[in-house]
mmCIF file of C-alpha atoms and ligand atoms in Angstrom:
data_model
loop_
_atom_site.group_PDB
_atom_site.id
_atom_site.type_symbol
_atom_site.label_atom_id
_atom_site.label_comp_id
_atom_site.label_asym_id
_atom_site.label_seq_id
_atom_site.Cartn_x
_atom_site.Cartn_y
_atom_site.Cartn_z
ATOM 1 C CA UNK A 1371 -7.470 -34.032 -6.468
ATOM 2 C CA UNK A 1372 -6.602 -30.991 -8.310
ATOM 3 C CA UNK A 1373 -3.127 -29.998 -7.610
ATOM 4 C CA UNK A 1374 -0.668 -27.055 -7.925
ATOM 5 C CA UNK A 1375 -0.975 -23.575 -6.323
ATOM 6 C CA UNK A 1376 -4.006 -21.950 -5.533
ATOM 7 C CA UNK A 1377 -5.598 -18.981 -7.239
ATOM 8 C CA UNK A 1378 -4.749 -17.022 -4.167
ATOM 9 C CA UNK A 1379 -1.279 -18.065 -3.977
ATOM 10 C CA UNK A 1380 -0.428 -17.762 -7.802
ATOM 11 C CA UNK A 1381 -2.065 -14.074 -7.441
ATOM 12 C CA UNK A 1382 0.097 -13.316 -4.519
ATOM 13 C CA UNK A 1383 3.210 -14.635 -6.261
ATOM 14 C CA UNK A 1384 2.571 -12.585 -9.486
ATOM 15 C CA UNK A 1385 1.908 -9.476 -7.307
ATOM 16 C CA UNK A 1386 5.052 -9.675 -5.873
ATOM 17 C CA UNK A 1387 7.015 -10.047 -9.378
ATOM 18 C CA UNK A 1388 4.679 -7.101 -10.347
ATOM 19 C CA UNK A 1389 5.341 -4.882 -7.200
ATOM 20 C CA UNK A 1390 9.351 -5.347 -7.882
ATOM 21 C CA UNK A 1391 8.877 -3.956 -11.360
ATOM 22 C CA UNK A 1392 6.667 -1.206 -9.709
ATOM 23 C CA UNK A 1393 9.546 -0.305 -7.698
ATOM 24 C CA UNK A 1394 11.941 -0.140 -10.716
ATOM 25 C CA UNK A 1395 9.647 2.319 -12.366
ATOM 26 C CA UNK A 1396 9.215 4.517 -9.277
ATOM 27 C CA UNK A 1397 13.231 4.797 -9.301
ATOM 28 C CA UNK A 1398 13.554 5.397 -12.911
ATOM 29 C CA UNK A 1399 10.894 8.241 -13.198
ATOM 30 C CA UNK A 1400 13.226 9.771 -10.380
ATOM 31 C CA UNK A 1401 16.499 8.936 -12.349
ATOM 32 C CA UNK A 1402 15.037 10.657 -15.615
ATOM 33 C CA UNK A 1403 14.263 13.958 -13.342
ATOM 34 C CA UNK A 1404 10.865 14.589 -15.143
ATOM 35 C CA UNK A 1405 8.127 14.038 -12.429
ATOM 36 C CA UNK A 1406 5.302 15.160 -14.304
ATOM 37 C CA UNK A 1407 3.201 16.582 -11.513
ATOM 38 C CA UNK A 1408 -0.607 16.866 -11.766
ATOM 39 C CA UNK A 1409 -2.925 18.459 -8.780
ATOM 40 C CA UNK A 1410 -5.712 16.157 -8.294
ATOM 41 C CA UNK A 1411 -8.220 17.734 -5.662
ATOM 42 C CA UNK A 1412 -5.637 20.088 -4.290
ATOM 43 C CA UNK A 1413 -2.075 20.989 -3.613
ATOM 44 C CA UNK A 1414 -1.520 18.112 -1.262
ATOM 45 C CA UNK A 1415 -3.292 15.466 -3.289
ATOM 46 C CA UNK A 1416 -0.955 14.905 -6.048
ATOM 47 C CA UNK A 1417 0.000 12.645 -8.882
ATOM 48 C CA UNK A 1418 3.239 11.997 -10.924
ATOM 49 C CA UNK A 1419 4.193 10.061 -14.158
ATOM 50 C CA UNK A 1420 5.381 7.529 -11.835
ATOM 51 C CA UNK A 1421 1.617 7.189 -9.984
ATOM 52 C CA UNK A 1422 0.348 6.818 -13.849
ATOM 53 C CA UNK A 1423 2.943 3.971 -15.170
ATOM 54 C CA UNK A 1424 2.930 1.951 -12.267
ATOM 55 C CA UNK A 1425 -0.991 1.764 -12.086
ATOM 56 C CA UNK A 1426 -0.875 1.044 -15.734
ATOM 57 C CA UNK A 1427 1.709 -1.691 -15.148
ATOM 58 C CA UNK A 1428 0.244 -3.345 -12.235
ATOM 59 C CA UNK A 1429 -3.557 -3.157 -13.185
ATOM 60 C CA UNK A 1430 -2.449 -4.638 -17.010
ATOM 61 C CA UNK A 1431 -0.383 -7.103 -15.433
ATOM 62 C CA UNK A 1432 -2.909 -8.589 -13.257
ATOM 63 C CA UNK A 1433 -5.861 -8.203 -15.632
ATOM 64 C CA UNK A 1434 -3.806 -10.111 -18.216
ATOM 65 C CA UNK A 1435 -2.961 -13.108 -16.196
ATOM 66 C CA UNK A 1436 -6.076 -13.069 -14.093
ATOM 67 C CA UNK A 1437 -8.781 -11.780 -16.122
ATOM 68 C CA UNK A 1438 -11.739 -12.248 -14.095
ATOM 69 C CA UNK A 1439 -10.449 -10.299 -10.730
ATOM 70 C CA UNK A 1440 -11.970 -7.248 -9.703
ATOM 71 C CA UNK A 1441 -9.185 -4.497 -9.813
ATOM 72 C CA UNK A 1442 -9.351 -1.116 -8.047
ATOM 73 C CA UNK A 1443 -6.411 1.354 -8.449
ATOM 74 C CA UNK A 1444 -6.116 4.715 -7.084
ATOM 75 C CA UNK A 1445 -5.629 6.720 -10.179
ATOM 76 C CA UNK A 1446 -8.353 7.544 -12.598
ATOM 77 C CA UNK A 1447 -6.776 6.553 -15.739
ATOM 78 C CA UNK A 1448 -8.099 5.759 -19.597
ATOM 79 C CA UNK A 1449 -8.024 2.075 -20.186
ATOM 80 C CA UNK A 1450 -6.068 -0.003 -22.676
ATOM 81 C CA UNK A 1451 -3.061 0.932 -25.087
ATOM 82 C CA UNK A 1452 -0.579 -0.248 -22.425
ATOM 83 C CA UNK A 1453 3.131 -0.309 -23.526
ATOM 84 C CA UNK A 1454 4.491 -3.947 -23.522
ATOM 85 C CA UNK A 1455 7.409 -2.913 -21.739
ATOM 86 C CA UNK A 1456 5.245 -2.057 -18.594
ATOM 87 C CA UNK A 1457 3.893 -5.648 -18.533
ATOM 88 C CA UNK A 1458 5.245 -7.783 -15.914
ATOM 89 C CA UNK A 1459 4.656 -11.673 -16.408
ATOM 90 C CA UNK A 1460 6.744 -13.597 -13.727
ATOM 91 C CA UNK A 1461 5.797 -14.823 -10.277
ATOM 92 C CA UNK A 1462 7.965 -15.224 -7.437
ATOM 93 C CA UNK A 1463 8.755 -18.729 -7.002
ATOM 94 C CA UNK A 1464 9.106 -18.976 -3.410
ATOM 95 C CA UNK A 1465 5.690 -17.776 -2.575
ATOM 96 C CA UNK A 1466 4.330 -20.857 -5.123
ATOM 97 C CA UNK A 1467 6.197 -23.267 -2.649
ATOM 98 C CA UNK A 1468 4.415 -22.094 0.423
ATOM 99 C CA UNK A 1469 1.134 -23.610 1.434
ATOM 100 C CA UNK A 1470 -2.247 -21.870 0.641
ATOM 101 C CA UNK A 1471 -4.209 -21.613 3.929
ATOM 102 C CA UNK A 1472 -6.937 -23.994 4.082
ATOM 103 C CA UNK A 1473 -9.604 -21.563 4.229
ATOM 104 C CA UNK A 1474 -8.702 -20.022 0.904
ATOM 105 C CA UNK A 1475 -8.014 -23.129 -1.082
ATOM 106 C CA UNK A 1476 -11.377 -23.041 -2.878
ATOM 107 C CA UNK A 1477 -11.611 -19.359 -3.569
ATOM 108 C CA UNK A 1478 -12.347 -18.579 -7.387
ATOM 109 C CA UNK A 1479 -10.460 -15.874 -9.337
ATOM 110 C CA UNK A 1480 -13.789 -13.898 -9.433
ATOM 111 C CA UNK A 1481 -14.235 -13.857 -5.637
ATOM 112 C CA UNK A 1482 -11.379 -11.504 -5.350
ATOM 113 C CA UNK A 1483 -11.060 -7.758 -5.333
ATOM 114 C CA UNK A 1484 -7.439 -6.124 -5.541
ATOM 115 C CA UNK A 1485 -6.812 -2.685 -4.230
ATOM 116 C CA UNK A 1486 -3.938 -1.063 -5.627
ATOM 117 C CA UNK A 1487 -2.154 1.972 -4.582
ATOM 118 C CA UNK A 1488 0.590 2.343 -7.285
ATOM 119 C CA UNK A 1489 2.356 4.871 -5.304
ATOM 120 C CA UNK A 1490 1.691 5.738 -1.785
ATOM 121 C CA UNK A 1491 3.213 8.890 -0.456
ATOM 122 C CA UNK A 1492 3.251 10.628 -3.448
ATOM 123 C CA UNK A 1493 3.571 14.134 -1.708
ATOM 124 C CA UNK A 1494 6.790 13.106 0.024
ATOM 125 C CA UNK A 1495 7.856 11.570 -3.342
ATOM 126 C CA UNK A 1496 7.974 14.969 -4.785
ATOM 127 C CA UNK A 1497 9.927 16.366 -2.031
ATOM 128 C CA UNK A 1498 12.693 13.885 -1.992
ATOM 129 C CA UNK A 1499 11.350 11.868 1.353
ATOM 130 C CA UNK A 1500 11.968 8.725 -0.950
ATOM 131 C CA UNK A 1501 11.943 6.273 1.518
ATOM 132 C CA UNK A 1502 8.353 7.458 2.544
ATOM 133 C CA UNK A 1503 7.247 5.868 -0.530
ATOM 134 C CA UNK A 1504 5.571 2.313 -0.972
ATOM 135 C CA UNK A 1505 3.822 0.641 -3.829
ATOM 136 C CA UNK A 1506 0.641 -1.141 -2.149
ATOM 137 C CA UNK A 1507 -1.384 -4.296 -3.660
ATOM 138 C CA UNK A 1508 -3.832 -5.694 -1.306
ATOM 139 C CA UNK A 1509 -6.274 -8.884 -1.991
ATOM 140 C CA UNK A 1510 -9.485 -9.017 -0.377
ATOM 141 C CA UNK A 1511 -12.234 -11.902 -0.094
ATOM 142 C CA UNK A 1512 -15.703 -11.631 1.349
ATOM 143 C CA UNK A 1513 -15.009 -7.929 2.173
ATOM 144 C CA UNK A 1514 -11.774 -8.959 4.328
ATOM 145 C CA UNK A 1515 -8.427 -8.133 3.391
ATOM 146 C CA UNK A 1516 -6.554 -11.351 3.388
ATOM 147 C CA UNK A 1517 -2.909 -10.852 1.275
ATOM 148 C CA UNK A 1518 -0.995 -8.075 0.597
ATOM 149 C CA UNK A 1519 2.520 -6.938 -1.133
ATOM 150 C CA UNK A 1520 4.296 -3.947 -0.146
ATOM 151 C CA UNK A 1521 7.343 -2.907 -2.234
ATOM 152 C CA UNK A 1522 9.362 0.011 -1.082
ATOM 153 C CA UNK A 1523 11.543 1.113 -3.720
ATOM 154 C CA UNK A 1524 13.900 3.240 -1.785
ATOM 155 C CA UNK A 1525 14.377 0.778 1.234
ATOM 156 C CA UNK A 1526 18.309 1.346 1.884
ATOM 157 C CA UNK A 1527 18.348 4.543 -0.282
ATOM 158 C CA UNK A 1528 20.400 6.667 2.157
ATOM 159 C CA UNK A 1529 23.165 4.075 2.091
ATOM 160 C CA UNK A 1530 23.152 4.299 -1.875
ATOM 161 C CA UNK A 1531 22.896 7.776 -3.127
ATOM 162 C CA UNK A 1532 22.265 11.514 -2.032
ATOM 163 C CA UNK A 1533 18.600 12.283 -3.673
ATOM 164 C CA UNK A 1534 19.155 14.761 -6.478
ATOM 165 C CA UNK A 1535 16.955 14.316 -9.090
ATOM 166 C CA UNK A 1536 19.035 17.273 -11.188
ATOM 167 C CA UNK A 1537 22.106 15.482 -11.103
ATOM 168 C CA UNK A 1538 20.968 12.023 -12.678
ATOM 169 C CA UNK A 1539 20.541 9.937 -9.374
ATOM 170 C CA UNK A 1540 20.487 7.043 -11.399
ATOM 171 C CA UNK A 1541 24.485 6.646 -11.677
ATOM 172 C CA UNK A 1542 24.595 5.689 -8.044
ATOM 173 C CA UNK A 1543 21.514 3.730 -7.879
ATOM 174 C CA UNK A 1544 22.211 0.006 -7.756
ATOM 175 C CA UNK A 1545 19.393 -1.980 -8.784
ATOM 176 C CA UNK A 1546 20.471 -5.359 -8.291
ATOM 177 C CA UNK A 1547 23.864 -5.368 -6.133
ATOM 178 C CA UNK A 1548 23.943 -7.979 -3.559
ATOM 179 C CA UNK A 1549 26.144 -8.128 -0.461
ATOM 180 C CA UNK A 1550 25.995 -5.997 2.924
ATOM 181 C CA UNK A 1551 22.745 -5.436 4.453
ATOM 182 C CA UNK A 1552 23.261 -1.547 4.756
ATOM 183 C CA UNK A 1553 25.557 0.720 3.521
ATOM 184 C CA UNK A 1554 26.962 1.594 0.151
ATOM 185 C CA UNK A 1555 26.552 -1.700 -1.266
ATOM 186 C CA UNK A 1556 23.229 -2.880 0.228
ATOM 187 C CA UNK A 1557 20.482 -4.106 -2.165
ATOM 188 C CA UNK A 1558 17.990 -0.657 -2.944
ATOM 189 C CA UNK A 1559 14.420 -1.626 -2.443
ATOM 190 C CA UNK A 1560 12.437 -4.378 -0.928
ATOM 191 C CA UNK A 1561 9.191 -6.423 -1.380
ATOM 192 C CA UNK A 1562 7.415 -7.392 1.890
ATOM 193 C CA UNK A 1563 4.271 -9.536 1.650
ATOM 194 C CA UNK A 1564 1.777 -11.679 3.810
ATOM 195 C CA UNK A 1565 -1.159 -14.041 3.597
ATOM 196 C CA UNK A 1566 -3.452 -14.101 6.867
ATOM 197 C CA UNK A 1567 -3.091 -17.563 8.410
ATOM 198 C CA UNK A 1568 0.355 -18.064 6.665
ATOM 199 C CA UNK A 1569 2.548 -15.098 8.096
ATOM 200 C CA UNK A 1570 4.316 -12.140 6.617
ATOM 201 C CA UNK A 1571 7.451 -11.892 4.824
ATOM 202 C CA UNK A 1572 10.612 -9.795 3.712
ATOM 203 C CA UNK A 1573 11.463 -7.906 6.914
ATOM 204 C CA UNK A 1574 12.524 -8.667 10.544
ATOM 205 C CA UNK A 1575 9.730 -8.142 12.997
ATOM 206 C CA UNK A 1576 10.586 -5.903 15.957
ATOM 207 C CA UNK A 1577 8.453 -4.300 18.655
ATOM 208 C CA UNK A 1578 8.673 -0.603 19.735
ATOM 209 C CA UNK A 1579 10.015 -0.259 23.184
ATOM 210 C CA UNK A 1580 7.588 -1.462 26.080
ATOM 211 C CA UNK A 1581 5.931 1.025 27.834
ATOM 212 C CA UNK A 1582 6.394 4.028 25.412
ATOM 213 C CA UNK A 1583 3.639 5.398 23.444
ATOM 214 C CA UNK A 1584 5.366 6.298 20.081
ATOM 215 C CA UNK A 1585 2.536 7.644 17.566
ATOM 216 C CA UNK A 1586 3.111 7.563 13.848
ATOM 217 C CA UNK A 1587 0.929 10.031 11.803
ATOM 218 C CA UNK A 1588 0.465 12.215 8.937
ATOM 219 C CA UNK A 1589 2.942 14.985 7.888
ATOM 220 C CA UNK A 1590 1.225 16.372 4.835
ATOM 221 C CA UNK A 1591 -2.627 15.839 5.604
ATOM 222 C CA UNK A 1592 -3.211 17.106 9.304
ATOM 223 C CA UNK A 1593 -5.905 18.911 10.856
ATOM 224 C CA UNK A 1594 -6.871 19.911 14.383
ATOM 225 C CA UNK A 1595 -8.910 16.443 14.608
ATOM 226 C CA UNK A 1596 -5.633 14.691 13.750
ATOM 227 C CA UNK A 1597 -3.551 16.623 16.375
ATOM 228 C CA UNK A 1598 -6.238 16.332 19.233
ATOM 229 C CA UNK A 1599 -6.542 12.284 18.572
ATOM 230 C CA UNK A 1600 -2.662 12.192 18.769
ATOM 231 C CA UNK A 1601 -2.416 14.157 21.707
ATOM 232 C CA UNK A 1602 -5.293 12.225 23.510
ATOM 233 C CA UNK A 1603 -2.744 9.111 23.189
ATOM 234 C CA UNK A 1604 -0.363 10.868 25.614
ATOM 235 C CA UNK A 1605 2.457 10.074 23.472
ATOM 236 C CA UNK A 1606 6.077 9.945 24.442
ATOM 237 C CA UNK A 1607 7.236 10.812 21.037
ATOM 238 C CA UNK A 1608 5.175 11.662 17.830
ATOM 239 C CA UNK A 1609 6.537 10.800 14.107
ATOM 240 C CA UNK A 1610 5.295 12.776 11.345
ATOM 241 C CA UNK A 1611 5.872 10.690 8.087
ATOM 242 C CA UNK A 1612 4.248 10.195 4.525
ATOM 243 C CA UNK A 1613 2.526 7.122 3.319
ATOM 244 C CA UNK A 1614 0.007 4.661 5.071
ATOM 245 C CA UNK A 1615 2.203 1.767 3.730
ATOM 246 C CA UNK A 1616 5.129 3.402 5.303
ATOM 247 C CA UNK A 1617 3.561 4.121 8.782
ATOM 248 C CA UNK A 1618 2.643 0.039 9.018
ATOM 249 C CA UNK A 1619 6.264 -0.767 8.414
ATOM 250 C CA UNK A 1620 7.208 1.555 11.232
ATOM 251 C CA UNK A 1621 4.934 -0.523 13.578
ATOM 252 C CA UNK A 1622 6.125 -3.638 12.287
ATOM 253 C CA UNK A 1623 9.831 -2.896 12.675
ATOM 254 C CA UNK A 1624 9.361 -1.334 16.043
ATOM 255 C CA UNK A 1625 9.910 2.212 15.289
ATOM 256 C CA UNK A 1626 6.156 3.402 16.106
ATOM 257 C CA UNK A 1627 3.926 1.552 18.472
ATOM 258 C CA UNK A 1628 0.520 3.113 17.012
ATOM 259 C CA UNK A 1629 -0.547 4.799 13.693
ATOM 260 C CA UNK A 1630 -3.399 7.292 14.463
ATOM 261 C CA UNK A 1631 -5.068 9.138 11.687
ATOM 262 C CA UNK A 1632 -8.369 10.870 12.976
ATOM 263 C CA UNK A 1633 -9.398 12.435 9.588
ATOM 264 C CA UNK A 1634 -10.956 11.038 6.500
ATOM 265 C CA UNK A 1635 -8.548 11.084 3.274
ATOM 266 C CA UNK A 1636 -7.239 7.817 3.329
ATOM 267 C CA UNK A 1637 -8.492 5.102 0.804
ATOM 268 C CA UNK A 1638 -9.316 1.665 0.852
ATOM 269 C CA UNK A 1639 -6.290 1.045 -1.587
ATOM 270 C CA UNK A 1640 -4.002 2.710 1.286
ATOM 271 C CA UNK A 1641 -5.042 0.244 3.934
ATOM 272 C CA UNK A 1642 -5.628 -2.973 2.282
ATOM 273 C CA UNK A 1643 -2.396 -4.592 1.900
ATOM 274 C CA UNK A 1644 -0.754 -3.018 5.236
ATOM 275 C CA UNK A 1645 -3.520 -4.078 7.146
ATOM 276 C CA UNK A 1646 -2.850 -7.941 5.894
ATOM 277 C CA UNK A 1647 0.889 -7.506 6.720
ATOM 278 C CA UNK A 1648 0.198 -5.927 10.347
ATOM 279 C CA UNK A 1649 -2.668 -8.773 11.163
ATOM 280 C CA UNK A 1650 -0.526 -11.590 9.907
ATOM 281 C CA UNK A 1651 1.830 -10.631 12.388
ATOM 282 C CA UNK A 1652 -0.486 -10.121 15.366
ATOM 283 C CA UNK A 1653 -1.591 -6.318 14.662
ATOM 284 C CA UNK A 1654 -4.556 -4.674 14.413
ATOM 285 C CA UNK A 1655 -6.137 -2.144 12.163
ATOM 286 C CA UNK A 1656 -9.667 -0.204 12.312
ATOM 287 C CA UNK A 1657 -11.244 2.968 11.888
ATOM 288 C CA UNK A 1658 -11.356 5.504 15.315
ATOM 289 C CA UNK A 1659 -14.549 3.520 16.337
ATOM 290 C CA UNK A 1660 -12.763 0.331 16.203
ATOM 291 C CA UNK A 1661 -14.852 -1.032 13.328
ATOM 292 C CA UNK A 1662 -12.958 -3.376 11.028
ATOM 293 C CA UNK A 1663 -12.815 -1.916 7.589
ATOM 294 C CA UNK A 1664 -14.358 -3.443 4.472
ATOM 295 C CA UNK A 1665 -12.965 -3.979 1.076
ATOM 296 C CA UNK A 1666 -15.923 -5.324 -1.007
ATOM 297 C CA UNK A 1667 -15.749 -4.113 -4.828
ATOM 298 C CA UNK A 1668 -18.900 -1.511 -4.502
ATOM 299 C CA UNK A 1669 -17.689 -0.254 -0.914
ATOM 300 C CA UNK A 1670 -16.968 3.745 -0.678
ATOM 301 C CA UNK A 1671 -13.499 4.204 -1.352
ATOM 302 C CA UNK A 1672 -12.679 6.537 1.683
ATOM 303 C CA UNK A 1673 -11.868 5.372 5.125
ATOM 304 C CA UNK A 1674 -14.118 8.137 6.715
ATOM 305 C CA UNK A 1675 -13.672 7.462 10.013
ATOM 306 C CA UNK A 1676 -9.990 7.633 9.947
ATOM 307 C CA UNK A 1677 -7.643 4.964 10.891
ATOM 308 C CA UNK A 1678 -6.047 3.148 14.197
ATOM 309 C CA UNK A 1679 -3.652 0.552 14.159
ATOM 310 C CA UNK A 1680 -0.997 -1.207 16.397
ATOM 311 C CA UNK A 1681 1.067 -4.101 16.499
ATOM 312 C CA UNK A 1682 0.600 -4.626 20.532
ATOM 313 C CA UNK A 1683 -1.333 -2.395 22.705
ATOM 314 C CA UNK A 1684 -4.107 -1.709 20.272
ATOM 315 C CA UNK A 1685 -6.679 -1.597 23.156
ATOM 316 C CA UNK A 1686 -4.818 1.146 24.882
ATOM 317 C CA UNK A 1687 -5.084 3.392 21.700
ATOM 318 C CA UNK A 1688 -8.623 2.736 21.147
ATOM 319 C CA UNK A 1689 -9.552 3.356 24.738
ATOM 320 C CA UNK A 1690 -8.001 6.989 24.173
ATOM 321 C CA UNK A 1691 -9.775 8.162 21.143
ATOM 322 C CA UNK A 1692 -11.712 11.222 22.486
ATOM 323 C CA UNK A 1693 -15.616 11.239 22.038
ATOM 324 C CA UNK A 1694 -15.398 14.584 20.285
ATOM 325 C CA UNK A 1695 -13.027 12.856 17.466
ATOM 326 C CA UNK A 1696 -15.512 9.868 17.195
ATOM 327 C CA UNK A 1697 -18.443 12.274 17.106
ATOM 328 C CA UNK A 1698 -16.613 14.024 13.926
ATOM 329 C CA UNK A 1699 -15.877 11.034 12.231
ATOM 330 C CA UNK A 1700 -18.887 9.196 10.565
ATOM 331 C CA UNK A 1701 -17.965 5.848 9.245
HETATM 332 P P1 AMP B 2120 -0.390 10.529 4.864
HETATM 333 O O1 AMP B 2120 -0.209 9.590 5.984
HETATM 334 O O2 AMP B 2120 -0.771 11.833 4.627
HETATM 335 O O3 AMP B 2120 0.584 9.981 3.781
HETATM 336 O O4 AMP B 2120 -1.812 9.566 4.160
HETATM 337 C C1 AMP B 2120 -1.890 8.119 3.884
HETATM 338 C C2 AMP B 2120 -2.281 7.955 2.288
HETATM 339 O O5 AMP B 2120 -3.943 8.655 2.496
HETATM 340 C C3 AMP B 2120 -1.781 8.777 1.389
HETATM 341 O O6 AMP B 2120 -2.197 8.090 0.072
HETATM 342 C C4 AMP B 2120 -2.462 10.041 1.248
HETATM 343 O O7 AMP B 2120 -2.725 10.525 0.061
HETATM 344 C C5 AMP B 2120 -3.791 9.706 1.705
HETATM 345 N N1 AMP B 2120 -4.429 10.984 2.158
HETATM 346 C C6 AMP B 2120 -4.775 10.866 3.438
HETATM 347 N N2 AMP B 2120 -5.276 12.441 3.859
HETATM 348 C C7 AMP B 2120 -5.688 12.757 2.411
HETATM 349 C C8 AMP B 2120 -6.181 13.965 1.938
HETATM 350 N N3 AMP B 2120 -7.012 14.756 3.030
HETATM 351 N N4 AMP B 2120 -6.267 14.250 0.706
HETATM 352 C C9 AMP B 2120 -5.951 13.304 -0.151
HETATM 353 N N5 AMP B 2120 -5.347 12.216 0.003
HETATM 354 C C10 AMP B 2120 -5.320 11.991 1.356
HETATM 355 MG MG1 MG B 2121 -1.576 6.107 -0.928
HETATM 356 MG MG1 MG B 2122 -1.105 7.040 -4.417
#
């Protein structure tokens, strides 16, 4: 019998190392102080030098190792001519040691679709809300999100430095310090990964306080529909933070009980990796109608019917979505 790790586990192991390099690039761009901001469709839809470099790094690194993959990245960039310095060739050994869930053992490279958000939370990145930022690499098979990697480049950063692009923040960032879990010696950045049927790793699972409805939602892409839907949840508290990846991390670490976004605007690369991490620990992510999101390579990119996600108690939130909101958001 053929041995060695499956294609899926090799892909996830590579995506882990590639996402770590992405985190280094995201920090380096801030440290160098020139974000190179470009408006895409409007003033809240931005692209920076980090979005561009990271997309090139992730897509080229993956394509080199897995030439038959379908890779769909957020940024519209010309192909080719990537600086060798951006290529990551390593794979995370710990992942190669884990067993591939039986249902994925026979998957072939050409059957997989990878959704890449090189930098999720770009608006917040440009405003110095650095811990809102994540790098997202999601893997789909037969339309379903089955594996994902999230790098959070500035996890622990408040213990490491006070963000100030002008004064050369690189001097106080620690790339490789080991030791304390928090505080000034804590390691900067982390990588969370997961595979359905295997679990999710790289964080401490925690549930939000029982009986409290803490809703997390957008801070920079709000609308009347978004607030109507949040209010209908009768929340005890509402958190407004950037990034789809960041909001899913809030759910798995007990800071929020539901992610509610009744608006189009969020795309497949925003939800693919986060959905896997959430589902791998028993949570659920759908559109506002309760429909599963599909990740086939030819699917439309926009999650037109919004996002509704929870680690526990999903049914409560789903039951509270107003009919008016459902009517306004066509899948
Ligand atoms: P947010 O919760 O606002 O950070 O949004 C989560 C993800 O969806 C981010 O990648 C946003 O850029 C994206 N997004 C949400 N709404 C919009 C919009 N109206 N225009 C562009 N991108 C959006
Ligand atoms: Mg995004
Ligand atoms: Mg992005």
